[in-house]
Tab-separated table of C-alpha atoms and ligand atoms in Angstrom:
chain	number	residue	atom	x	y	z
N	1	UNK	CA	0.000	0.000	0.000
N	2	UNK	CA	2.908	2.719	0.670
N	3	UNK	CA	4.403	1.170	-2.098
N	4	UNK	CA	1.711	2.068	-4.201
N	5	UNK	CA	1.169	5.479	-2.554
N	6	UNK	CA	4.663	6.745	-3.369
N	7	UNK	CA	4.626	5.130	-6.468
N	8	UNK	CA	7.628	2.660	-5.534
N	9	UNK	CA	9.205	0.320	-8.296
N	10	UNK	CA	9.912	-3.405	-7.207
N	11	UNK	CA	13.390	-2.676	-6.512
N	12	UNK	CA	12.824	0.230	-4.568
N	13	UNK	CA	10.216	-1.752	-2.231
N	14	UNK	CA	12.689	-4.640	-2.016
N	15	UNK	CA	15.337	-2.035	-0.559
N	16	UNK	CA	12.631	-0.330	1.975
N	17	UNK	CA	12.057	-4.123	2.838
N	18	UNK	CA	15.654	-4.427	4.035
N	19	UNK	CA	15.336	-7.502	1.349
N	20	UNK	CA	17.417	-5.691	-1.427
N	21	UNK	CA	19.140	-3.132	0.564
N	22	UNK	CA	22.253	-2.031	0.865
N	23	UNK	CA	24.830	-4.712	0.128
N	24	UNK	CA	27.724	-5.686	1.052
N	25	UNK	CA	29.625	-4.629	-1.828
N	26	UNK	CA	28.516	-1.052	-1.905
N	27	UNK	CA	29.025	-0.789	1.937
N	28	UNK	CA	32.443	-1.775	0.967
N	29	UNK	CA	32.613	1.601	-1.124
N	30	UNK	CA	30.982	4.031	1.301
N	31	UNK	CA	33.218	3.229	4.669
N	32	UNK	CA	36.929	1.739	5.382
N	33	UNK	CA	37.167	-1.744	6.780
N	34	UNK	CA	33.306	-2.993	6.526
N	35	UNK	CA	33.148	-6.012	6.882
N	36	UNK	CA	28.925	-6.094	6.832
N	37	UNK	CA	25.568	-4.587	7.288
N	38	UNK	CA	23.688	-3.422	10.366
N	39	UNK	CA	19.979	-3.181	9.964
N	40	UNK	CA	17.811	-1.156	11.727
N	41	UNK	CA	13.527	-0.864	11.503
N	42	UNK	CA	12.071	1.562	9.165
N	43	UNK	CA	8.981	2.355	9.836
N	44	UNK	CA	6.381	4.722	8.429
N	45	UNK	CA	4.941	7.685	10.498
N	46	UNK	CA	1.387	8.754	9.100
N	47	UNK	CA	-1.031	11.432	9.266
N	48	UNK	CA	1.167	14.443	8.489
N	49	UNK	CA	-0.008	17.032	6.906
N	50	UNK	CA	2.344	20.206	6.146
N	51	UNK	CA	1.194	23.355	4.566
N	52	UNK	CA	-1.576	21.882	3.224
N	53	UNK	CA	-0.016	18.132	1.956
N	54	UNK	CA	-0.164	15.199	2.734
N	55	UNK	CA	3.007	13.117	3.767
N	56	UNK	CA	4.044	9.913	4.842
N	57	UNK	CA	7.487	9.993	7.154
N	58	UNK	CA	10.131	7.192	6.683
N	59	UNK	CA	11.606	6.910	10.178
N	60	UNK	CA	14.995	4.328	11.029
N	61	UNK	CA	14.331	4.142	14.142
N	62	UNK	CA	15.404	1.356	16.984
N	63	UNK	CA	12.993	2.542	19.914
N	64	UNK	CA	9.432	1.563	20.607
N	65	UNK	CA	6.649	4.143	20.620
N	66	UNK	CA	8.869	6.640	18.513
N	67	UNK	CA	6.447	6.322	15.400
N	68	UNK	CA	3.510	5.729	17.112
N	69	UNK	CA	3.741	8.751	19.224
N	70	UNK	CA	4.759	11.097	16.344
N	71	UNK	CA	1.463	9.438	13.912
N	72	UNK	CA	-0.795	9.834	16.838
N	73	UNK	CA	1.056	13.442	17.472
N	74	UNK	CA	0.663	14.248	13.847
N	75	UNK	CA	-3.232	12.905	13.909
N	76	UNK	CA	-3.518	16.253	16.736
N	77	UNK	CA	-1.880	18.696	14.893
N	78	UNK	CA	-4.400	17.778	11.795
N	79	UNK	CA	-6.912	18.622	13.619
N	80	UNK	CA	-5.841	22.382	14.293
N	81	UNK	CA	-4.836	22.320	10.519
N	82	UNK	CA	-1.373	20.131	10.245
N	83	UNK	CA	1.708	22.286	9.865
N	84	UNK	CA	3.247	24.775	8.886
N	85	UNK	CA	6.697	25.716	7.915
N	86	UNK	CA	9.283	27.782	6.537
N	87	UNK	CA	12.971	27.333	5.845
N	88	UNK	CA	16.301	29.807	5.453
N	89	UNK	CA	18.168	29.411	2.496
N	90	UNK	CA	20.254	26.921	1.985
N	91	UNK	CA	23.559	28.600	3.257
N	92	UNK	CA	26.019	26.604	5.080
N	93	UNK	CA	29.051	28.153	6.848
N	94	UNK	CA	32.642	27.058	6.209
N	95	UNK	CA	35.253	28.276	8.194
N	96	UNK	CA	38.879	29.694	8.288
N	97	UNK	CA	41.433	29.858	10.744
N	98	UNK	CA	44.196	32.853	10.609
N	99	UNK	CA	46.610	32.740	12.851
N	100	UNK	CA	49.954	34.451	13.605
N	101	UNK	CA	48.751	37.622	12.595
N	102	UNK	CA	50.416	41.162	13.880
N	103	UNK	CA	46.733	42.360	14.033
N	104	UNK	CA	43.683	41.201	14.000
N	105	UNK	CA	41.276	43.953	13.146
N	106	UNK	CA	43.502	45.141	10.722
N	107	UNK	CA	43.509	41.963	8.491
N	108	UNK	CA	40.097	41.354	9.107
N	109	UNK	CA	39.855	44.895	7.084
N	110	UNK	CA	41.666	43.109	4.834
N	111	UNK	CA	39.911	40.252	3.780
N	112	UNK	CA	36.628	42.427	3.348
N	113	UNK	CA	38.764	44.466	1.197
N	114	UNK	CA	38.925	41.300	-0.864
N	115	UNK	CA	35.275	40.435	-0.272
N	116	UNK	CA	34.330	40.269	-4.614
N	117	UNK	CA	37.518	38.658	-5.341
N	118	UNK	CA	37.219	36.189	-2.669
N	119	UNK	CA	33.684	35.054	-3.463
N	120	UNK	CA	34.485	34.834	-7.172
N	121	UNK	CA	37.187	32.775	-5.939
N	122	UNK	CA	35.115	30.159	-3.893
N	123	UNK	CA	32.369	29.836	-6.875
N	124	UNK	CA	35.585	28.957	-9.407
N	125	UNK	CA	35.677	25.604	-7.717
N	126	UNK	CA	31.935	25.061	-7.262
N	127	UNK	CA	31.025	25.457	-10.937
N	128	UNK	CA	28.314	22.757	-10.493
N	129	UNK	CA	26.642	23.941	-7.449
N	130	UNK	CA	26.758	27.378	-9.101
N	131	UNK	CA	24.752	25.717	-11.917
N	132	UNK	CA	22.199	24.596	-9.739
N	133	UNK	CA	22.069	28.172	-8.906
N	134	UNK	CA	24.131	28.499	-5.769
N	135	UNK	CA	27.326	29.595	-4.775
N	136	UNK	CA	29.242	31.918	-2.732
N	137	UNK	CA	27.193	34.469	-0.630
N	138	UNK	CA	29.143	36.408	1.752
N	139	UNK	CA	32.400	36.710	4.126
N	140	UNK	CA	32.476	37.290	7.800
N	141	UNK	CA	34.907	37.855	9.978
N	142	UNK	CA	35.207	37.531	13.608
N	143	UNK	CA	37.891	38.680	15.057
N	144	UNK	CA	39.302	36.314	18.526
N	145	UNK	CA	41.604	38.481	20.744
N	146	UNK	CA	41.889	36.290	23.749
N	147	UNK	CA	42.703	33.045	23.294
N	148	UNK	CA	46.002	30.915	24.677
N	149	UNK	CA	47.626	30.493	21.219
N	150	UNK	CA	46.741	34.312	20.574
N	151	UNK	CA	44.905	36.517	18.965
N	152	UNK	CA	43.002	34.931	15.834
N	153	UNK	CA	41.022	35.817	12.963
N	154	UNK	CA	38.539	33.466	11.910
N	155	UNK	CA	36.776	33.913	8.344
N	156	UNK	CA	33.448	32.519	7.539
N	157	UNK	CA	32.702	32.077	3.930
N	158	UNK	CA	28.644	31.833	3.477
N	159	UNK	CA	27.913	29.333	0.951
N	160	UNK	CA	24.484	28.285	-1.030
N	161	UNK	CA	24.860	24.667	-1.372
N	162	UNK	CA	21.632	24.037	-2.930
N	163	UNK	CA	19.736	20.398	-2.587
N	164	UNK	CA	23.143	19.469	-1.001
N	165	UNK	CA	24.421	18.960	2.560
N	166	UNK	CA	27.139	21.009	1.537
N	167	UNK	CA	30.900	19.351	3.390
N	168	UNK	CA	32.280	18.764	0.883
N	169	UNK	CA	31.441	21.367	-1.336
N	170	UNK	CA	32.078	24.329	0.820
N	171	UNK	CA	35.359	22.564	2.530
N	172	UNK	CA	36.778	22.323	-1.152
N	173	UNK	CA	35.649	26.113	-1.562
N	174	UNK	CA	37.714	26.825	1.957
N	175	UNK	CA	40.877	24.805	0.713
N	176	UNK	CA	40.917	27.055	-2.423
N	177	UNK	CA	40.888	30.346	-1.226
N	178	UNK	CA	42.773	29.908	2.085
N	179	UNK	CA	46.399	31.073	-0.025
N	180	UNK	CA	44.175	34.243	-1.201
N	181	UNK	CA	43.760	34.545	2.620
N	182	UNK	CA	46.749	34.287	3.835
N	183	UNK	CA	47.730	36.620	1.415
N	184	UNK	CA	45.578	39.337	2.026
N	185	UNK	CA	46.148	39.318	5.598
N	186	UNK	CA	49.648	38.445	5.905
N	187	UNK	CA	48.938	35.240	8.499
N	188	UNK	CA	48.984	31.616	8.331
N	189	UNK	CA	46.090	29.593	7.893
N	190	UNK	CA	45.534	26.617	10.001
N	191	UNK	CA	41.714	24.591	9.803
N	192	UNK	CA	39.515	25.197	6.886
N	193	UNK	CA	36.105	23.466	7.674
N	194	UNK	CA	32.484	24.072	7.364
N	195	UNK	CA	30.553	24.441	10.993
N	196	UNK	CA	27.804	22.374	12.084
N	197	UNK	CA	26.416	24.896	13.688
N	198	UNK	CA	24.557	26.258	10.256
N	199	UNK	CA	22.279	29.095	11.388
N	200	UNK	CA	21.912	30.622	8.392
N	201	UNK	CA	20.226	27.135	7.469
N	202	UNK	CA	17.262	26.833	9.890
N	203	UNK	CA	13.967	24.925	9.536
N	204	UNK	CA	10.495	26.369	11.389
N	205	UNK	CA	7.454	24.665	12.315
N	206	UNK	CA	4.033	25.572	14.324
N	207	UNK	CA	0.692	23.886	14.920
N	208	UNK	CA	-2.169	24.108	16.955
N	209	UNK	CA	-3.812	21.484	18.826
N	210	UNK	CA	-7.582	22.008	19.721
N	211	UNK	CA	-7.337	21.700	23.679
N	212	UNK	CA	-10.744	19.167	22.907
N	213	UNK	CA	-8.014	16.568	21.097
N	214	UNK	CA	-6.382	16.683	24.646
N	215	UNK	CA	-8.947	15.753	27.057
N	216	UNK	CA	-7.777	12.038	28.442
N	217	UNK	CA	-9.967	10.137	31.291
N	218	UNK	CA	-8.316	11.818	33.927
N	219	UNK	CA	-7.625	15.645	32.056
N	220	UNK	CA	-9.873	18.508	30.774
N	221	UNK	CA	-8.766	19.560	27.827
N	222	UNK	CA	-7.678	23.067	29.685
N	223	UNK	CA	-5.877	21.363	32.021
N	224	UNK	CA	-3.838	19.029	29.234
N	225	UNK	CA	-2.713	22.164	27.445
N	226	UNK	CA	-1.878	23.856	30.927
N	227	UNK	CA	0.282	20.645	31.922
N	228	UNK	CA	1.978	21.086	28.293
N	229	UNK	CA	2.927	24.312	28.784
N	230	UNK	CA	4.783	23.896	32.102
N	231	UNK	CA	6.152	21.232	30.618
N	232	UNK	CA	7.546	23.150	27.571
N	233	UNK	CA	8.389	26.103	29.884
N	234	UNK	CA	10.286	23.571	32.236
N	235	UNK	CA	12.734	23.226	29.241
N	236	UNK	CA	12.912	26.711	28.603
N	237	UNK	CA	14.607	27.157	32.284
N	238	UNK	CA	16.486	23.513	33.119
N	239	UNK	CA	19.228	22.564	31.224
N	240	UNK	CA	18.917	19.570	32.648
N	241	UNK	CA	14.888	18.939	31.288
N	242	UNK	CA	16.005	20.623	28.359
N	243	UNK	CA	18.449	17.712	27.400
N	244	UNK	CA	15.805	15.226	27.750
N	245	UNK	CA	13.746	17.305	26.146
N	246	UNK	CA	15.693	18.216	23.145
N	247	UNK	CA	16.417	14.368	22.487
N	248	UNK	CA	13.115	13.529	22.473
N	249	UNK	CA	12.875	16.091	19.377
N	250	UNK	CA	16.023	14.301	18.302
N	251	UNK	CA	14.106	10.866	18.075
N	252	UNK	CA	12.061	11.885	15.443
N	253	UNK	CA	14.448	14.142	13.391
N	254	UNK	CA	17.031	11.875	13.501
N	255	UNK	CA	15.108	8.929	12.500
N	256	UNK	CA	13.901	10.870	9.120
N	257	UNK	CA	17.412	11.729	8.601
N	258	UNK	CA	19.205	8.636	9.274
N	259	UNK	CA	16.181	7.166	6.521
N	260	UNK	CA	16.975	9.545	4.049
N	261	UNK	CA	20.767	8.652	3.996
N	262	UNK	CA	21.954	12.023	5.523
N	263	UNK	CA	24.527	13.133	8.264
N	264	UNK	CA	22.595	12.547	11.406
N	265	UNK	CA	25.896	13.527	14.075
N	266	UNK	CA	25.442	16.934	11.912
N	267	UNK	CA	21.807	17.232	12.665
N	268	UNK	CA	22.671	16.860	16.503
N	269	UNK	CA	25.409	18.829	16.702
N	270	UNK	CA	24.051	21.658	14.915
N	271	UNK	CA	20.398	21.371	16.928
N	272	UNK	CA	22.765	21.125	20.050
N	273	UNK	CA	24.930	23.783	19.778
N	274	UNK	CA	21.984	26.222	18.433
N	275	UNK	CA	20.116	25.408	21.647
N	276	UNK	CA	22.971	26.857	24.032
N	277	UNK	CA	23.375	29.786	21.343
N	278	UNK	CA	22.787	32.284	24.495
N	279	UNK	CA	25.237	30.600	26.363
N	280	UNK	CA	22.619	28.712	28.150
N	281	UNK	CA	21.369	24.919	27.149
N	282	UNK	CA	17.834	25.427	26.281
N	283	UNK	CA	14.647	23.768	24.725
N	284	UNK	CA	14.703	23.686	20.702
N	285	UNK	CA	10.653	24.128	21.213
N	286	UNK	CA	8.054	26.717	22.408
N	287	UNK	CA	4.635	25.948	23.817
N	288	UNK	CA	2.124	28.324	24.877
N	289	UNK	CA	-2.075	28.394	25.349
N	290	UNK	CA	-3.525	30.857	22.224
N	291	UNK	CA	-6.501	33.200	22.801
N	292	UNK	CA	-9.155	30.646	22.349
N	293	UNK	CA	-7.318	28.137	24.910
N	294	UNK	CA	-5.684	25.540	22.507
N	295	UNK	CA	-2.178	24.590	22.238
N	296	UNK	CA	0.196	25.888	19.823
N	297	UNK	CA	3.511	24.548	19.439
N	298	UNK	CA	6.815	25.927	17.893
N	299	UNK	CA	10.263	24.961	16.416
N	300	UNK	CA	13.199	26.618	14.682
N	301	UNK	CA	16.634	25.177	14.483
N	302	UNK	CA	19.609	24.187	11.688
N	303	UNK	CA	19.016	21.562	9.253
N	304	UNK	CA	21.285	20.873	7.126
N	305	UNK	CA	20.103	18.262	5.411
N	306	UNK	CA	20.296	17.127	1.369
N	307	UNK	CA	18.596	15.454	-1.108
N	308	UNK	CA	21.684	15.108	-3.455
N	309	UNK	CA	25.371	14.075	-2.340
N	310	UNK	CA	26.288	12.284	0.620
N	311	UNK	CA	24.688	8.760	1.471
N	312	UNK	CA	21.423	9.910	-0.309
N	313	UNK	CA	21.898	8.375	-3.527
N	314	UNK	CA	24.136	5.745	-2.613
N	315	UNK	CA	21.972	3.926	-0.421
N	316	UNK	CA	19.434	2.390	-1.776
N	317	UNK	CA	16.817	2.531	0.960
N	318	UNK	CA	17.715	5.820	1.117
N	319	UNK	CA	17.327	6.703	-2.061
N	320	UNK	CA	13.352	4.704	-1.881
N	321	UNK	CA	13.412	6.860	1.264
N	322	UNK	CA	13.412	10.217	-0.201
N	323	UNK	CA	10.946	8.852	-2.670
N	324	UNK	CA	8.518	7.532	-0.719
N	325	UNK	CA	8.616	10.943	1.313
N	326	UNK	CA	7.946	13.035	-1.892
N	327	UNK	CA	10.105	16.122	-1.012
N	328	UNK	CA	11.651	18.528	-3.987
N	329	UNK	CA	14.457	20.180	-2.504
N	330	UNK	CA	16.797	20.051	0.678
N	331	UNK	CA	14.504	22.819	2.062
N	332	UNK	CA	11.505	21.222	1.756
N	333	UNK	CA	13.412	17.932	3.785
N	334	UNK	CA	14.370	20.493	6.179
N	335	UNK	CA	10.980	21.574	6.768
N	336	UNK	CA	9.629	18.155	7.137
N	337	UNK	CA	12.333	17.708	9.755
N	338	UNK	CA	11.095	20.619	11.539
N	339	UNK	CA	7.822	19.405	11.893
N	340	UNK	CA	8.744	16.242	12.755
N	341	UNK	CA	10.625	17.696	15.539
N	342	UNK	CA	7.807	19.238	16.873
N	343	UNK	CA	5.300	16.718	16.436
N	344	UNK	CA	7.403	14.096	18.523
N	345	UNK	CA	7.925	16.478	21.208
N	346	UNK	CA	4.152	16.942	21.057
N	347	UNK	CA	4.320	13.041	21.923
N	348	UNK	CA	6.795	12.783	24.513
N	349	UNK	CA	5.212	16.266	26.215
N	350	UNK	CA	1.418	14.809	26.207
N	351	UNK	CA	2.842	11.547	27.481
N	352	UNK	CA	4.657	12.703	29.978
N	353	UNK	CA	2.093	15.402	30.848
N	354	UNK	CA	-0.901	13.411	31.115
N	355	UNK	CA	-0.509	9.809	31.398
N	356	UNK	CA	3.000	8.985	32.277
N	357	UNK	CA	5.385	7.904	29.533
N	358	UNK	CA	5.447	4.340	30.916
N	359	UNK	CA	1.835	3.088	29.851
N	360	UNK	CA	2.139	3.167	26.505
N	361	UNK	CA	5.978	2.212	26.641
N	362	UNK	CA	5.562	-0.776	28.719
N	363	UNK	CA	3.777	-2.852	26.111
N	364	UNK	CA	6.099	-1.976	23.034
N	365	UNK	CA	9.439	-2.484	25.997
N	366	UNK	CA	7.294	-5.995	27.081
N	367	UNK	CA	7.611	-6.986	23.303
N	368	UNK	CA	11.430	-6.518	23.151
N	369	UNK	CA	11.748	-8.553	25.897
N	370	UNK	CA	9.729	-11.251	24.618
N	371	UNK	CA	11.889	-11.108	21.502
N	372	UNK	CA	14.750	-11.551	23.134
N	373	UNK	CA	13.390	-14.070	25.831
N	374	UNK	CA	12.850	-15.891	22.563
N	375	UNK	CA	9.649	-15.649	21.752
N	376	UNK	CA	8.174	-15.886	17.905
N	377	UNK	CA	4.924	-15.444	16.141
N	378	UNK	CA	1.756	-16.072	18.117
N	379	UNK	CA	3.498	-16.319	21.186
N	380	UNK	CA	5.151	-12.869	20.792
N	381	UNK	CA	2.015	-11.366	21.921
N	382	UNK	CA	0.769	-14.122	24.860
N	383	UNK	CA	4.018	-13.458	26.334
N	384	UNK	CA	3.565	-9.778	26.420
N	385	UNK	CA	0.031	-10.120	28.125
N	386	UNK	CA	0.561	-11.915	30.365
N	387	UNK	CA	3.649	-9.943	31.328
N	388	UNK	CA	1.620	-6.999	31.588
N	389	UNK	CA	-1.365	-8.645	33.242
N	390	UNK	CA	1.257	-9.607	36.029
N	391	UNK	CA	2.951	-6.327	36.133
N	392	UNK	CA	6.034	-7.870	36.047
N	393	UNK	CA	8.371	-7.325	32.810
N	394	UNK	CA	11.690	-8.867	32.955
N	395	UNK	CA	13.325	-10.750	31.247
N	396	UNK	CA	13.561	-13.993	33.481
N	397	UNK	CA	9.896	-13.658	33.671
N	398	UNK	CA	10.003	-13.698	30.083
N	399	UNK	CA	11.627	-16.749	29.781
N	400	UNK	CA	9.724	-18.771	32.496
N	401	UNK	CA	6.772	-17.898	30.463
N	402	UNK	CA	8.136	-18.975	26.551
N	403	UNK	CA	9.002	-22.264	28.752
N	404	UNK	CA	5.769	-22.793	29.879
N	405	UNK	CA	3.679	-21.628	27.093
N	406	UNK	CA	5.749	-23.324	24.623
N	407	UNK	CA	5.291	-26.764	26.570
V	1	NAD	P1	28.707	15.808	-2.214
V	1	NAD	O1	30.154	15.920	-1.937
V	1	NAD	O2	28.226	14.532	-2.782
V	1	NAD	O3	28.320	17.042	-3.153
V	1	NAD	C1	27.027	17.210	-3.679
V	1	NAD	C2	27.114	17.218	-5.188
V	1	NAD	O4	25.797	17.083	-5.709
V	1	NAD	C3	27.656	18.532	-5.742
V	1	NAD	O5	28.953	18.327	-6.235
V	1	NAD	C4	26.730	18.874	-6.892
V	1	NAD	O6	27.406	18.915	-8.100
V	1	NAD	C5	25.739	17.739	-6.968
V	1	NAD	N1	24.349	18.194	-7.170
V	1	NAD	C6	23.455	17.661	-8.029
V	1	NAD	N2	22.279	18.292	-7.985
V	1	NAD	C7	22.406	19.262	-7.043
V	1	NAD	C8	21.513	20.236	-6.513
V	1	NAD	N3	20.238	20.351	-6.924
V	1	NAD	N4	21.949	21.033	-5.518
V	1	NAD	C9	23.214	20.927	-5.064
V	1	NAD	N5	24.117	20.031	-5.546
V	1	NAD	C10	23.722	19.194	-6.539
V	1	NAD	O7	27.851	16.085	-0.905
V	1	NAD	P2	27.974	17.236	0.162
V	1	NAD	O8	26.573	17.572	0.489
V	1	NAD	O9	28.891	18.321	-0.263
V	1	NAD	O10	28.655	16.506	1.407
V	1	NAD	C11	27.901	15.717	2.278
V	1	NAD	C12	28.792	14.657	2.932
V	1	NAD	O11	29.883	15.277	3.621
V	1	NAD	C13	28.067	13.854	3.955
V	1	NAD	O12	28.281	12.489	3.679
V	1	NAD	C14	28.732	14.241	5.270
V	1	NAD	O13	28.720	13.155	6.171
V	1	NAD	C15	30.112	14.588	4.850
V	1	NAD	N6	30.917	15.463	5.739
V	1	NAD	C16	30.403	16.087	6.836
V	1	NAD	C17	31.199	16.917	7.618
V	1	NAD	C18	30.582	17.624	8.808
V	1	NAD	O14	29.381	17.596	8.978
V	1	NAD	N7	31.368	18.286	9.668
V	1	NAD	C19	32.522	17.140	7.262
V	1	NAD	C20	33.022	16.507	6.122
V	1	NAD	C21	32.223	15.676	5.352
């Protein structure tokens, strides 16, 4: 059925499947020293609807109640109207490091002098990008007094890498006009590397949740979107919430990035380091009760994600990935990121605001342990009951009970 939804040849299904995935061979060509394959579930999130479409979510994924808590999190925010997003360019920031350098204000003068040359420079190497109607955008410099190899000048070089993550293409932009560097300002230049921390890059999503779609057995509606809120605002003030908080996000974003062949260590480290951008750790999210009493939810944060270069195309479930999930551009990926991101913190919030996150856990945790008490098929689900029923999930229960109800 999602096969037929996305429009998905044979092949393609085979690879979502895990059946006619990545091989051996071609793992061989994307890493040193492999030696195999390590699968992981992909599942399919549902109900998401962003600015007005439809979308199904490929999600990689090895923890219970991840998809089911973004669908069922998704399923809310349909009901206030799905979501909606927006996205920065797509301008990644490289960076240079000058060092030795008799001042530092004085050659940052310098390179800005050089700002036209520079740029022209940078989009030499990245004729194809520059086809696809990107390039070079802009050169800042930030001058570092105080530090205990000395003063520093480091250079940013703003970069439009398109439908493309961008490393590679902006590092090989850095390489090339380091010696123009240098010889502007006089210094010697030591790293040349695009950040992770791409702010110029950022994905935004909101939604509202009618506070109705809230009310539980125990909860008003009011009183679920009050609970929310302190939740949310809890992040806001505790680094130490805001962690937990922030990986939640992390469990959806990363899943839809991992699926789509992507960078996912960027993902984090660039939603990581953007959440202690004022110098303190913070939530990625904001949550607040509108005028008429619902819930409204919001995200913002760097995604740096592509749907060219990298793993994309080279992986063949990720390739059926990107398919399946419909998207155009890297922007339109990012945005669908964003909203994923909110939508499982949605989850992990009402969970955790309402009923507990252990309920619904429990079950999908009682399964693993059936698994792995040995359990298969029919017996899978016995098991798990009975588990439940007892209130007692652990493993040596577990297998006790494939003993006896495999007699
Ligand atoms: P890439 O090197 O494959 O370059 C993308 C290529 O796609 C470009 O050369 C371009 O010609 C082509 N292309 C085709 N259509 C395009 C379009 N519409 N828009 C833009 N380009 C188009 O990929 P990349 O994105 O430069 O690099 C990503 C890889 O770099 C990832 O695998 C990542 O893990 C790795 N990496 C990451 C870091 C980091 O995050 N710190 C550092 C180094 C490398």
């Amino acid at each position: 059925m999602v096969g037929q939804w996305a429009n998905l040849t044979p092949e393609e299904q085979a690879a979502l499947l895990g059946v006619g995935g990545l091989n051996a061979v071609q793992a061989d060509h994307m890493i040193e020293n492999a030696i195999g394959v390590y699968g992981l579930p992909l599942g399919v999130a549902t109900n998401f609807l962003i600015n007005g479409r439809d979308y199904l979510i490929p999600m990689v994924v090895e923890e219970p109640s991840v998809v089911a808590g973004l669908s069922n999190a998704a399923r809310l925010f349909r009901e206030g109207g799905g979501f909606i997003t927006s996205s920065d360019e797509p301008v990644m920031i490289g960076q240079i490091q000058v060092l030795d350098l008799a001042d530092v204000y004085v050659a940052a003068g310098a390179v800005m002098a050089q700002r036209q040359q520079l740029l022209a420079e940078a989009d030499k190497v990245s004729s194809s990008i520059v086809q696809y109607g990107g390039g070079a955008r802009d050169l800042q410099v930030r001058p570092i007094v105080d530090t205990p190899v000395g003063p520093m000048l480091i250079v940013h070089l703003l970069m439009d890498t398109r439908d493309a993550m961008g490393a590679n293409t902006i590092n090989t932009a850095l390489e090339h006009i380091a010696p123009f560097i240098e010889q502007a300002t006089g210094g010697r230049v030591n790293l040349r590397i695009l950040s992770n921390l791409a702010d110029h890059r950022k994905a935004r999503a909101e939604g509202t949740i009618p506070k109705a779609e809230l009310t539980t057995d125990k909860l008003s509606g009011e009183d679920a979107v009050q609970a929310i809120v302190e939740a949310g605002v809890f992040a806001e003030v505790d680094p130490y919430r805001a962690a937990t908080h922030n990986k939640g996000i992390m469990n959806g974003i990363d899943a839809v990035v991992i699926a789509t062949g992507n960078d996912w260590r960027a993902i984090e480290a660039g939603a990581h380091a953007f959440a202690a951008r004022s110098g303190r750790y913070t939530s990625l999210t904001e949550w607040w009760q509108d005028d008429d009493g619902n819930l409204q939810g919001y995200i913002e944060l760097p995604m740096a994600v592509g749907t060219v270069g990298g793993a994309t195309r080279v992986h063949p479930a990720a390739g059926a990935a990107l398919k399946l999930l419909g998207v155009e551009s890297a922007r339109e990926l990012a945005e669908v990121c964003a909203a994923v991101g909110l939508g499982q913190n949605l989850a992990a919030m009402r969970a955790l605001a309402t009923e507990g996150i252990q309920r619904g856990h429990m079950r999908l945790h009682a399964r693993q342990i059936a698994v792995a008490a040995g359990a298969s098929g029919d017996l899978i689900n016995r098991v798990v009951q009975a588990m439940i029923t007892e209130n007692n999930i652990r493993l040596e229960r577990a297998r006790q009970l494939v003993q006896e109800m495999s007699k």
